[in-house]
Tab-separated table of C-alpha atoms and ligand atoms in Angstrom:
chain	number	residue	atom	x	y	z
J	56	MET	CA	-51.240	-14.379	1.586
J	57	LYS	CA	-49.154	-11.454	2.899
J	58	LYS	CA	-45.628	-10.873	1.573
J	59	ILE	CA	-42.874	-12.508	3.619
J	60	MET	CA	-40.495	-9.783	4.770
J	61	ALA	CA	-36.907	-10.350	5.929
J	62	ALA	CA	-35.925	-9.408	9.479
J	63	ASP	CA	-34.793	-5.809	10.052
J	64	ARG	CA	-31.272	-6.917	10.917
J	65	MET	CA	-30.763	-7.982	7.298
J	66	LYS	CA	-30.760	-4.332	6.156
J	67	ASN	CA	-27.155	-3.962	7.168
J	68	ILE	CA	-25.793	-7.155	5.647
J	69	THR	CA	-23.982	-5.962	2.547
J	70	TYR	CA	-21.034	-7.360	0.652
J	71	ALA	CA	-19.800	-4.977	-2.026
J	72	ILE	CA	-17.442	-7.535	-3.618
J	73	ARG	CA	-20.343	-9.750	-4.636
J	74	ASP	CA	-22.717	-6.836	-5.345
J	75	ILE	CA	-20.425	-5.476	-8.056
J	76	ALA	CA	-20.179	-8.981	-9.562
J	77	VAL	CA	-23.961	-8.989	-10.094
J	78	MET	CA	-23.671	-5.674	-11.955
J	79	ALA	CA	-20.733	-6.996	-14.018
J	80	LYS	CA	-22.829	-9.972	-15.150
J	81	GLU	CA	-25.412	-7.576	-16.573
J	82	VAL	CA	-22.816	-5.343	-18.301
J	83	GLY	CA	-21.060	-8.473	-19.600
J	84	LYS	CA	-24.049	-9.296	-21.804
J	85	THR	CA	-22.980	-6.539	-24.194
J	86	LYS	CA	-19.379	-5.731	-23.272
J	87	LYS	CA	-16.072	-7.545	-22.727
J	88	ILE	CA	-15.315	-7.574	-19.003
J	89	ILE	CA	-11.866	-7.560	-17.377
J	90	ALA	CA	-12.389	-8.696	-13.802
J	91	LEU	CA	-10.180	-6.974	-11.236
J	92	ASN	CA	-12.739	-7.318	-8.491
J	93	VAL	CA	-12.601	-10.865	-7.126
J	94	GLY	CA	-9.912	-12.369	-4.923
J	95	ASP	CA	-10.361	-15.800	-6.433
J	96	PRO	CA	-7.093	-17.051	-7.992
J	97	ASN	CA	-8.869	-19.991	-9.632
J	98	LYS	CA	-10.812	-17.623	-11.884
J	99	PHE	CA	-7.419	-16.786	-13.450
J	100	ASP	CA	-4.318	-18.785	-14.415
J	101	PHE	CA	-3.822	-20.390	-10.985
J	102	ASP	CA	-4.956	-23.882	-10.058
J	103	THR	CA	-5.126	-26.036	-6.940
J	104	PRO	CA	-2.006	-28.268	-6.666
J	105	TYR	CA	-2.670	-31.655	-8.290
J	106	GLU	CA	-1.606	-33.643	-5.183
J	107	LEU	CA	-4.300	-31.931	-3.144
J	108	LYS	CA	-7.003	-32.698	-5.688
J	109	GLU	CA	-5.834	-36.299	-5.637
J	110	ALA	CA	-6.017	-36.383	-1.825
J	111	VAL	CA	-9.620	-35.181	-1.814
J	112	ASN	CA	-10.549	-37.531	-4.642
J	113	ARG	CA	-8.999	-40.447	-2.787
J	114	ALA	CA	-10.768	-39.483	0.431
J	115	MET	CA	-14.122	-39.619	-1.341
J	116	LEU	CA	-13.353	-42.927	-3.063
J	117	ASP	CA	-12.130	-44.396	0.235
J	118	GLY	CA	-15.469	-43.594	1.850
J	119	HIS	CA	-14.680	-40.472	3.907
J	120	ASN	CA	-18.072	-39.041	3.069
J	121	TYR	CA	-19.563	-39.171	6.570
J	122	TYR	CA	-20.165	-36.311	9.007
J	123	SER	CA	-16.731	-35.845	10.538
J	124	ASP	CA	-16.154	-35.031	14.182
J	125	SER	CA	-17.546	-31.499	14.753
J	126	ALA	CA	-14.083	-30.111	15.476
J	127	GLY	CA	-12.710	-31.731	12.315
J	128	VAL	CA	-10.826	-34.783	11.054
J	129	ASP	CA	-8.004	-35.784	13.458
J	130	GLU	CA	-5.409	-36.086	10.684
J	131	ALA	CA	-6.043	-32.475	9.586
J	132	ARG	CA	-6.093	-31.052	13.114
J	133	GLU	CA	-2.833	-32.803	13.989
J	134	ALA	CA	-1.132	-31.531	10.823
J	135	ILE	CA	-2.274	-27.959	11.568
J	136	ALA	CA	-1.032	-28.108	15.174
J	137	LYS	CA	2.351	-29.419	13.980
J	138	HIS	CA	2.625	-26.768	11.262
J	139	ASN	CA	1.572	-23.968	13.644
J	140	LYS	CA	4.095	-24.976	16.258
J	141	LYS	CA	6.861	-24.627	13.668
J	142	MET	CA	5.791	-21.008	13.241
J	143	GLY	CA	5.621	-20.291	16.946
J	144	ILE	CA	1.842	-20.564	17.182
J	145	ASP	CA	1.540	-22.503	20.402
J	146	CYS	CA	-1.265	-25.117	20.305
J	147	THR	CA	-2.196	-28.807	20.277
J	148	GLU	CA	-4.639	-30.534	17.940
J	149	ASN	CA	-7.342	-29.975	20.591
J	150	ASP	CA	-7.009	-26.239	20.014
J	151	VAL	CA	-7.858	-26.530	16.314
J	152	LEU	CA	-11.399	-26.197	14.972
J	153	MET	CA	-12.020	-26.922	11.285
J	154	THR	CA	-14.510	-24.562	9.627
J	155	THR	CA	-16.314	-24.060	6.332
J	156	GLY	CA	-13.811	-21.482	5.173
J	157	VAL	CA	-12.374	-18.794	7.423
J	158	SER	CA	-15.695	-16.972	6.867
J	159	GLU	CA	-17.515	-19.472	9.045
J	160	GLY	CA	-14.812	-19.201	11.708
J	161	ILE	CA	-15.239	-15.419	11.763
J	162	SER	CA	-19.009	-15.707	12.173
J	163	MET	CA	-18.653	-18.224	15.021
J	164	CYS	CA	-16.051	-16.126	16.816
J	165	ILE	CA	-18.145	-12.948	16.665
J	166	ALA	CA	-21.340	-14.800	17.648
J	167	ALA	CA	-19.683	-16.220	20.768
J	168	LEU	CA	-17.702	-13.085	21.692
J	169	ALA	CA	-19.953	-10.238	22.606
J	170	ASN	CA	-23.383	-9.171	23.800
J	171	LYS	CA	-25.467	-6.365	22.335
J	172	GLY	CA	-23.799	-3.064	23.234
J	173	GLU	CA	-20.308	-4.587	23.351
J	174	ASN	CA	-17.770	-4.206	20.618
J	175	PHE	CA	-14.621	-5.487	18.979
J	176	LEU	CA	-12.034	-3.571	16.957
J	177	GLY	CA	-11.101	-4.108	13.340
J	178	PRO	CA	-8.998	-2.344	10.710
J	179	LYS	CA	-10.125	0.434	8.404
J	180	PRO	CA	-10.234	-0.359	5.547
J	181	THR	CA	-11.970	-3.475	6.766
J	182	TYR	CA	-12.693	-6.849	5.224
J	183	PRO	CA	-16.502	-6.713	4.903
J	184	VAL	CA	-17.264	-10.147	6.398
J	185	TYR	CA	-16.367	-8.728	9.831
J	186	THR	CA	-18.788	-5.823	9.532
J	187	ALA	CA	-21.529	-8.032	8.034
J	188	TYR	CA	-21.418	-10.452	10.980
J	189	SER	CA	-21.064	-7.697	13.561
J	190	ASN	CA	-24.310	-6.258	12.178
J	191	LEU	CA	-25.988	-9.661	12.183
J	192	PHE	CA	-25.054	-10.328	15.799
J	193	GLU	CA	-25.717	-6.718	16.838
J	194	VAL	CA	-22.175	-6.195	18.084
J	195	GLU	CA	-20.360	-2.971	17.242
J	196	ASN	CA	-17.258	-3.238	15.043
J	197	ARG	CA	-15.180	-0.183	15.915
J	198	LEU	CA	-12.570	0.611	13.276
J	199	TYR	CA	-8.965	1.703	13.777
J	200	PRO	CA	-7.454	3.380	10.692
J	201	LEU	CA	-4.395	1.899	9.000
J	202	ASP	CA	-1.741	4.354	7.798
J	203	GLU	CA	-1.844	4.751	4.032
J	204	GLU	CA	1.196	7.050	4.096
J	205	ASP	CA	3.232	4.266	5.704
J	206	GLU	CA	2.316	1.405	3.318
J	207	TRP	CA	-0.883	0.792	5.297
J	208	GLU	CA	1.019	-0.034	8.480
J	209	LEU	CA	-0.962	-0.635	11.667
J	210	LYS	CA	-0.472	2.086	14.296
J	211	PRO	CA	-0.999	0.668	17.811
J	212	GLU	CA	-2.003	4.103	19.168
J	213	GLU	CA	-4.976	4.071	16.781
J	214	ILE	CA	-6.090	0.778	18.320
J	215	GLU	CA	-5.775	2.226	21.792
J	216	LYS	CA	-7.950	5.215	20.836
J	217	GLN	CA	-10.839	2.921	19.892
J	218	ILE	CA	-10.900	0.806	23.061
J	219	THR	CA	-13.883	1.363	25.355
J	220	ASP	CA	-14.987	-0.438	28.522
J	221	LYS	CA	-17.210	-2.571	26.246
J	222	THR	CA	-14.405	-3.796	23.979
J	223	LYS	CA	-13.876	-7.573	23.886
J	224	GLY	CA	-11.304	-8.145	21.164
J	225	ILE	CA	-9.071	-6.864	18.364
J	226	VAL	CA	-9.058	-8.188	14.803
J	227	LEU	CA	-5.819	-8.002	12.827
J	228	ILE	CA	-5.757	-8.922	9.147
J	229	ASN	CA	-2.129	-9.632	8.316
J	230	PRO	CA	-1.271	-9.787	5.408
J	231	ASN	CA	-4.134	-7.458	4.717
J	232	ASN	CA	-7.084	-7.495	2.369
J	233	PRO	CA	-7.738	-4.964	0.775
J	234	THR	CA	-4.399	-3.127	1.225
J	235	GLY	CA	-1.784	-5.847	0.679
J	236	GLY	CA	-0.006	-4.500	3.790
J	237	VAL	CA	2.121	-6.614	6.138
J	238	TYR	CA	2.717	-5.501	9.727
J	239	GLU	CA	6.117	-5.034	11.361
J	240	LYS	CA	7.192	-7.362	14.165
J	241	ASN	CA	7.503	-4.506	16.702
J	242	VAL	CA	4.031	-3.298	15.865
J	243	LEU	CA	2.618	-6.770	16.573
J	244	LYS	CA	4.429	-6.836	19.897
J	245	GLU	CA	2.921	-3.471	20.831
J	246	VAL	CA	-0.562	-4.736	19.962
J	247	VAL	CA	0.015	-7.679	22.307
J	248	GLU	CA	0.940	-5.249	25.098
J	249	ILE	CA	-2.222	-3.215	24.549
J	250	ALA	CA	-4.424	-6.329	24.426
J	251	GLY	CA	-2.844	-7.565	27.664
J	252	GLN	CA	-3.440	-4.257	29.459
J	253	HIS	CA	-7.120	-4.224	28.469
J	254	ASN	CA	-7.877	-7.983	28.772
J	255	LEU	CA	-8.675	-8.345	25.094
J	256	ILE	CA	-8.565	-11.415	22.888
J	257	ILE	CA	-6.692	-11.061	19.576
J	258	PHE	CA	-8.130	-12.463	16.345
J	259	ALA	CA	-5.365	-12.918	13.780
J	260	ASP	CA	-6.696	-13.395	10.254
J	261	GLU	CA	-3.578	-14.732	8.528
J	262	ILE	CA	-5.164	-16.429	5.537
J	263	TYR	CA	-2.518	-14.941	3.169
J	264	ASP	CA	0.523	-15.800	5.300
J	265	MET	CA	2.308	-17.820	2.584
J	266	LEU	CA	1.729	-15.253	-0.164
J	267	VAL	CA	4.320	-12.711	0.928
J	268	LEU	CA	5.904	-10.825	-1.995
J	269	ASP	CA	8.406	-8.620	-0.137
J	270	GLY	CA	9.994	-8.888	3.293
J	271	GLU	CA	8.859	-11.121	6.117
J	272	MET	CA	5.547	-11.856	7.751
J	273	HIS	CA	5.215	-12.630	11.486
J	274	HIS	CA	2.392	-14.464	13.226
J	275	ILE	CA	1.214	-12.486	16.234
J	276	ALA	CA	0.597	-15.632	18.322
J	277	GLU	CA	4.366	-16.068	18.330
J	278	PHE	CA	4.680	-12.977	20.587
J	279	SER	CA	1.424	-13.235	22.491
J	280	LYS	CA	2.751	-14.436	25.882
J	281	ASP	CA	-0.342	-14.711	28.113
J	282	VAL	CA	-2.692	-12.873	25.714
J	283	PRO	CA	-5.215	-15.248	24.107
J	284	VAL	CA	-5.054	-15.408	20.298
J	285	VAL	CA	-7.350	-17.042	17.761
J	286	THR	CA	-5.529	-17.498	14.461
J	287	PHE	CA	-7.522	-18.022	11.227
J	288	ASN	CA	-6.156	-19.819	8.201
J	289	GLY	CA	-7.246	-22.194	5.446
J	290	LEU	CA	-6.664	-23.728	2.037
J	291	ALA	CA	-8.491	-21.011	0.087
J	292	LYS	CA	-5.651	-18.649	-0.760
J	293	ASN	CA	-2.297	-20.216	0.159
J	294	PHE	CA	-3.299	-23.449	-1.583
J	295	LEU	CA	-5.445	-21.972	-4.326
J	296	ALA	CA	-8.599	-23.840	-3.342
J	297	PRO	CA	-11.225	-21.220	-2.385
J	298	GLY	CA	-14.184	-23.308	-3.532
J	299	TRP	CA	-13.312	-26.150	-1.171
J	300	ARG	CA	-14.389	-24.044	1.803
J	301	CYS	CA	-11.721	-25.579	4.009
J	302	GLY	CA	-10.640	-23.277	6.829
J	303	TRP	CA	-9.625	-23.549	10.446
J	304	MET	CA	-8.925	-21.590	13.582
J	305	THR	CA	-6.381	-22.217	16.296
J	306	PHE	CA	-6.762	-21.159	19.928
J	307	THR	CA	-3.463	-20.152	21.548
J	308	ASP	CA	-4.126	-19.755	25.249
J	309	ARG	CA	-0.896	-19.955	27.220
J	310	ALA	CA	-2.424	-18.487	30.405
J	311	GLU	CA	-5.687	-20.446	29.997
J	312	THR	CA	-7.890	-17.386	30.098
J	313	MET	CA	-10.222	-18.187	27.201
J	314	GLN	CA	-11.422	-21.700	28.012
J	315	HIS	CA	-15.008	-20.508	28.545
J	316	TYR	CA	-14.991	-18.665	25.234
J	317	LYS	CA	-13.302	-21.523	23.407
J	318	ASP	CA	-15.893	-24.015	24.713
J	319	ALA	CA	-18.660	-21.762	23.399
J	320	VAL	CA	-17.092	-21.634	19.926
J	321	PHE	CA	-16.645	-25.440	19.852
J	322	GLN	CA	-20.282	-25.723	20.996
J	323	LEU	CA	-21.288	-23.678	17.953
J	324	GLY	CA	-19.214	-26.107	15.903
J	325	ARG	CA	-21.294	-28.989	17.252
J	326	ALA	CA	-24.548	-27.142	16.497
J	327	ARG	CA	-23.689	-27.137	12.796
J	328	LEU	CA	-22.595	-30.826	12.870
J	329	CYS	CA	-19.300	-30.503	10.993
J	330	THR	CA	-17.590	-28.936	8.019
J	331	ILE	CA	-16.998	-30.689	4.673
J	332	THR	CA	-15.211	-33.986	5.324
J	333	PRO	CA	-13.303	-35.050	2.151
J	334	GLN	CA	-11.574	-31.660	1.748
J	335	GLN	CA	-10.013	-31.971	5.195
J	336	PHE	CA	-7.917	-34.854	3.853
J	337	ALA	CA	-6.001	-32.350	1.721
J	338	VAL	CA	-4.739	-30.442	4.780
J	339	LYS	CA	-1.945	-32.813	5.804
J	340	PRO	CA	-0.452	-33.144	2.304
J	341	ALA	CA	-0.825	-29.369	1.872
J	342	LEU	CA	1.043	-28.458	5.045
J	343	GLU	CA	3.602	-31.256	4.908
J	344	GLY	CA	4.242	-31.359	1.154
J	345	GLY	CA	6.746	-28.514	0.909
J	346	GLN	CA	4.325	-26.256	-1.016
J	347	PRO	CA	6.088	-26.467	-4.406
J	348	HIS	CA	3.352	-24.375	-6.069
J	349	LEU	CA	4.266	-21.280	-4.050
J	350	LYS	CA	7.411	-20.301	-5.963
J	351	GLU	CA	5.636	-19.832	-9.302
J	352	THR	CA	2.558	-18.322	-7.646
J	353	ILE	CA	4.595	-15.675	-5.847
J	354	GLU	CA	6.706	-14.891	-8.917
J	355	LYS	CA	3.598	-14.311	-11.019
J	356	LEU	CA	1.977	-12.183	-8.327
J	357	ARG	CA	5.130	-10.103	-7.860
J	358	ARG	CA	5.336	-9.306	-11.586
J	359	ARG	CA	1.658	-8.383	-11.677
J	360	ARG	CA	1.924	-6.285	-8.536
J	361	ASP	CA	4.849	-4.367	-10.048
J	362	ILE	CA	2.868	-3.552	-13.199
J	363	VAL	CA	-0.105	-2.247	-11.210
J	364	TYR	CA	2.046	-0.261	-8.781
J	365	LYS	CA	3.994	1.447	-11.542
J	366	ARG	CA	1.100	2.176	-13.857
J	367	ILE	CA	-1.425	3.371	-11.240
J	368	ASN	CA	1.123	5.834	-9.866
J	369	GLU	CA	1.763	7.125	-13.396
J	370	ILE	CA	-1.899	8.062	-13.808
J	371	ASP	CA	-2.559	11.686	-12.886
J	372	GLY	CA	-5.464	11.458	-10.425
J	373	LEU	CA	-4.649	8.101	-8.797
J	374	SER	CA	-1.990	6.926	-6.348
J	375	MET	CA	-1.271	3.780	-4.391
J	376	ALA	CA	1.048	2.315	-1.774
J	377	LYS	CA	3.025	-0.794	-2.749
J	378	PRO	CA	1.332	-4.032	-1.623
J	379	LYS	CA	3.769	-6.419	0.090
J	380	ALA	CA	1.631	-9.547	0.047
J	381	ALA	CA	-1.479	-11.301	-1.294
J	382	PHE	CA	-3.056	-9.987	-4.533
J	383	TYR	CA	-4.780	-6.773	-3.524
J	384	SER	CA	-4.093	-3.107	-4.101
J	385	PHE	CA	-6.147	-0.210	-2.757
J	386	PRO	CA	-5.543	2.905	-4.890
J	387	LYS	CA	-6.713	6.355	-3.897
J	388	ILE	CA	-8.936	8.465	-6.142
J	389	GLU	CA	-7.345	11.887	-5.964
J	390	PHE	CA	-9.916	13.870	-7.908
J	391	SER	CA	-13.486	14.746	-7.120
J	392	MET	CA	-15.405	11.609	-7.977
J	393	ASP	CA	-17.288	9.438	-5.542
J	394	ASP	CA	-15.764	5.932	-5.279
J	395	LYS	CA	-19.058	4.174	-6.088
J	396	GLU	CA	-19.555	6.371	-9.136
J	397	PHE	CA	-15.929	5.681	-10.119
J	398	CYS	CA	-16.318	1.879	-10.000
J	399	ILE	CA	-19.795	1.714	-11.519
J	400	ASN	CA	-18.950	4.083	-14.391
J	401	LEU	CA	-15.599	2.360	-14.981
J	402	LEU	CA	-17.513	-0.885	-15.327
J	403	LYS	CA	-20.220	0.524	-17.579
J	404	GLU	CA	-17.930	2.594	-19.789
J	405	GLU	CA	-14.786	0.457	-19.943
J	406	GLY	CA	-15.858	-3.021	-18.808
J	407	VAL	CA	-13.315	-3.089	-15.960
J	408	THR	CA	-14.618	-4.349	-12.617
J	409	THR	CA	-13.126	-3.112	-9.362
J	410	VAL	CA	-14.729	-2.700	-5.920
J	411	TYR	CA	-15.540	0.700	-4.392
J	412	GLY	CA	-13.677	1.587	-1.222
J	413	SER	CA	-16.840	2.332	0.734
J	414	GLY	CA	-17.498	-1.429	0.561
J	415	PHE	CA	-14.454	-1.692	2.862
J	416	ASN	CA	-15.599	1.278	4.969
J	417	MET	CA	-13.106	3.559	3.259
J	418	PRO	CA	-14.423	5.840	0.528
J	419	GLU	CA	-12.157	7.697	-1.952
J	420	HIS	CA	-10.473	4.393	-2.803
J	421	PHE	CA	-11.110	1.296	-4.847
J	422	ARG	CA	-9.811	-2.253	-4.600
J	423	LEU	CA	-7.982	-3.586	-7.621
J	424	VAL	CA	-7.091	-7.301	-7.569
J	425	PHE	CA	-3.955	-8.160	-9.558
J	426	LEU	CA	-4.634	-11.834	-10.300
J	427	ALA	CA	-5.257	-11.317	-14.038
J	428	ASP	CA	-2.437	-12.126	-16.509
J	429	GLU	CA	-0.046	-9.357	-17.534
J	430	GLU	CA	-1.700	-8.695	-20.896
J	431	SER	CA	-5.177	-8.358	-19.367
J	432	LEU	CA	-3.823	-6.215	-16.547
J	433	ASN	CA	-2.140	-3.853	-19.004
J	434	GLU	CA	-5.301	-3.665	-21.099
J	435	ALA	CA	-7.363	-2.890	-17.971
J	436	LEU	CA	-4.848	-0.255	-16.882
J	437	ASP	CA	-5.047	1.406	-20.338
J	438	LYS	CA	-8.795	1.586	-19.859
J	439	ILE	CA	-8.515	2.945	-16.307
J	440	GLU	CA	-6.073	5.589	-17.555
J	441	ALA	CA	-8.443	6.653	-20.354
J	442	PHE	CA	-11.372	6.711	-17.922
J	443	VAL	CA	-9.525	8.929	-15.415
J	444	LYS	CA	-8.355	11.312	-18.176
J	445	ARG	CA	-11.933	11.702	-19.374
J	446	ASN	CA	-13.393	12.231	-15.919
J	447	LYS	CA	-10.777	14.213	-14.049
J	448	LYS	CA	-11.740	17.879	-13.958
L	103	LIG	N1	-10.369	-13.301	5.598
L	103	LIG	C1	-9.843	-12.507	4.656
L	103	LIG	C2	-8.915	-11.409	5.052
L	103	LIG	C3	-10.169	-12.724	3.310
L	103	LIG	O1	-9.626	-11.930	2.377
L	103	LIG	C4	-11.050	-13.774	2.960
L	103	LIG	C5	-11.439	-13.998	1.571
L	103	LIG	O2	-11.194	-13.262	0.661
L	103	LIG	C6	-11.572	-14.559	3.985
L	103	LIG	C7	-11.200	-14.301	5.292
L	103	LIG	C8	-12.535	-15.672	3.697
L	103	LIG	O3	-11.859	-16.862	3.546
L	103	LIG	P1	-12.572	-18.233	3.198
L	103	LIG	O4	-12.664	-18.313	1.715
L	103	LIG	O5	-11.691	-19.280	3.778
L	103	LIG	O6	-13.924	-18.191	3.838
């Protein structure tokens, strides 16, 4: 029998974050590994709130193990609509679609958005799921650069430069992965203006909206007026439950311009039956329970962020802007070493895993996740310092 070959379109489906993890597993057979590559809080000293585990457990024991409605469990959708409204994200429960993590929501939204030859805009550095699905669905993902010199702020004029007559939408990741940046209110308002002028839909990936370390975070749907906005969120990060794969998206459509598009996305939801049922029973207690876990989570993250920010900037050859949210930093390699070589050699020589910037479409950088405890972070930073000293010419 002949070999079974994958379709050509699979050539461009890459995901550096997981690729480096495969390499780390190999190196880990002979070397101690300090993992600063994965954005999974549950691999470190963070755990899902007990009440949420209880809610899922109870849901299973009470028999909620059926295929749920394709759009999701009513109780969860109602709680999301109520929570969103409090934040100015205009919607009803009928505008909420539950998904298998935000990742599934992203894939559905891109699949339904554009034809071959059309495009949508996304940030650079990007979060690689957007580029992976744009390649899969043969839709161009045009990138607008974020401003590293201004704490990775979004510059609306850079968005405008990337718009063509084939552009269908704009993705905003706020708070941002991999930069940890949070966008200013006025900037969000300007993006709304631009989207309105060019008839574009806005996709607001706000999965880190409760993990703000400094300042304030604003939801763009609050300012969107008649511009249609799809807002992504979920339990993965804010509620420390990434493995539950419980995400959702909300359609805010004050001028009713995206009904056709919304129907298509809900149709895709029906084609895959439903998302995981028992986990959806944790959504209401999560959103209505006051989120007592956040205080300690944010305090720990702030301390860890401060260590990384200070120590990276003390290393001759590296620099970084201060992350304001989430658990990501995106330092710059300021000497002549390719970012892939930097991350792979740092892993092989020192046992520290990070992700190369080119995995986020931005070479000369690497992503360093600051979820590890302070002692491990300091140990990893000692190793990074020694590595840079050895390699900087
Ligand atoms: N969007 C962003 C910006 C992310 O950082 C991640 C995960 O790291 C996701 C989406 C995926 O979220 P989920 O685990 O809900 O699929």
